[in-house]
Amino acid sequence: MTALRFALLGTLILGASLSGQPAGQAPKTKALVGGTLVDGFAGPPIQNSVILIDGDRISAVGQVGTLAVPSGAEVISTEGMTVLPGLWDMHVHTMIVGHADYDHWDKAYASQFESVIMPAAAKQLLMSGVTSARDLGAPLEASINVRNRINEGKLTGATLYVSGPFIQHEPYPNTEAYRWGVKGPDDGRAKVRKIADAGVDVVKLIDQDQMTMEELRAVVDEAHKNGKPVVAHSHRPEEIRRGLMAGVDCFEHTGLATAPAYPDDIIAMIRERTAKMSLGPLYWTPTIEGLLNYEYLRDNPEALDDPAWHEGLPDAIVADIKKSLEHPDRLPYFQLTAARRPTLAHKFKQLRDAGVVQLIGTDSGIPMNFHTHSTWRELDAWVNVLGVDPITTIRAATYWPSVAMKMDSKVGTVSAGKYADIIAARGDALRYISLLQRVDLVMKHGVRYK
Ligand SMILES: [Zn+2]
């Protein structure tokens, strides 16, 4: 708390000393004035809000009439808009951008992941209002380098929290660059130490039901020793059971293919875990929208023609992606989706009722799911299909992700002392959440990108 107050004081002094300088030079105070603010906390929205920004941080939040805008500040009107923290997407894949054939994609473009594909994905996310994203599964060096270049201001993109390679029993053929197999507990610890030393933010597990329990416990334990949360796929019942036994922090997807529900013993295990307050919340990223919207997109494919997803991609790659999506009704990736879709709402509710903290995440980058469209569709699915209230939904894309990544002292809410990661959309996004498909303002760390 002391450190935060000190930092806040520092930004206030910095802001005051610079506010008299001419525009276009050193960063001066910015003021977002007039809009309805959904700040990421649980209370009601703040009407006629005033947000003051000095450098990369929010210095004060209040209302017109009670919080004065300093003279010389750059005033940005948010009248008529909903203002909210920049969104987080807790499950993206920046090394893929919607192509339907993964084998072909890896063969043709692996050499361009770091230089072209991942930067394009990160930029598309940012321009869509996603200021932070958790990138779960990509080559180690490329993940670290792209994340760092964004943080250093050399690339324009969402702030990334990266896992580097999947940690699993055995890589699938030709995926060794981003899937690392584990042979025994010592090897598991060594691989986790290697990615932790390289600087990943999180450890991603998949196929943990094929590991021995000793290997799985070693991987999770080593991750925790290095201060890294463990995120695990939950496609099969045994992946969930073993993940819970080993102490996984966050599960991904609803999983279980076309099964209508989670078995009782799994729900009992989840309830047991969520009751243990000292362990913190159990997080779950259900990644609903890609499955939920598949049949709609298949039959109404106009959104696939939206040029927004071409941003940052060479024409030849765009053409290749388009060609792969020529027949949305024939994509092997989605062959079971029509049978899975009716099970999603019940599984989502089972998890909710069992006490997990659900997070917004999308699997963005999978076939037909462009980084420009996935995140708002997940919010829309929660509100309009799954019956979650809009404030809770927005908190699952702002406040809770920052807590899950232990970044809540720096980001996740629009409040004094936090990084100025702020978006705004014209209209009432609490009444019409799909307005977030077209944000009018995107600010990250005090820099306005839109
Ligand atoms: Zn995924």
XYZ file of N, CA and C and ligand atoms in Angstrom, residues 91 93 204 233 253 363, ligand 1:
19
model
N -7.626 -16.294 -22.709
C -7.214 -17.473 -23.483
C -7.158 -17.112 -24.965
N -4.532 -17.362 -28.661
C -3.380 -17.991 -29.321
C -2.893 -17.027 -30.391
N 1.355 -23.651 -18.850
C 0.171 -24.221 -19.493
C 0.324 -25.738 -19.620
N -5.703 -27.416 -19.554
C -6.832 -27.851 -20.377
C -7.731 -28.749 -19.552
N -11.651 -24.113 -20.950
C -12.703 -24.762 -21.750
C -13.741 -25.435 -20.836
N -10.101 -18.731 -26.728
C -9.396 -19.550 -27.721
C -9.226 -18.787 -29.035
Zn -6.507 -22.858 -26.500
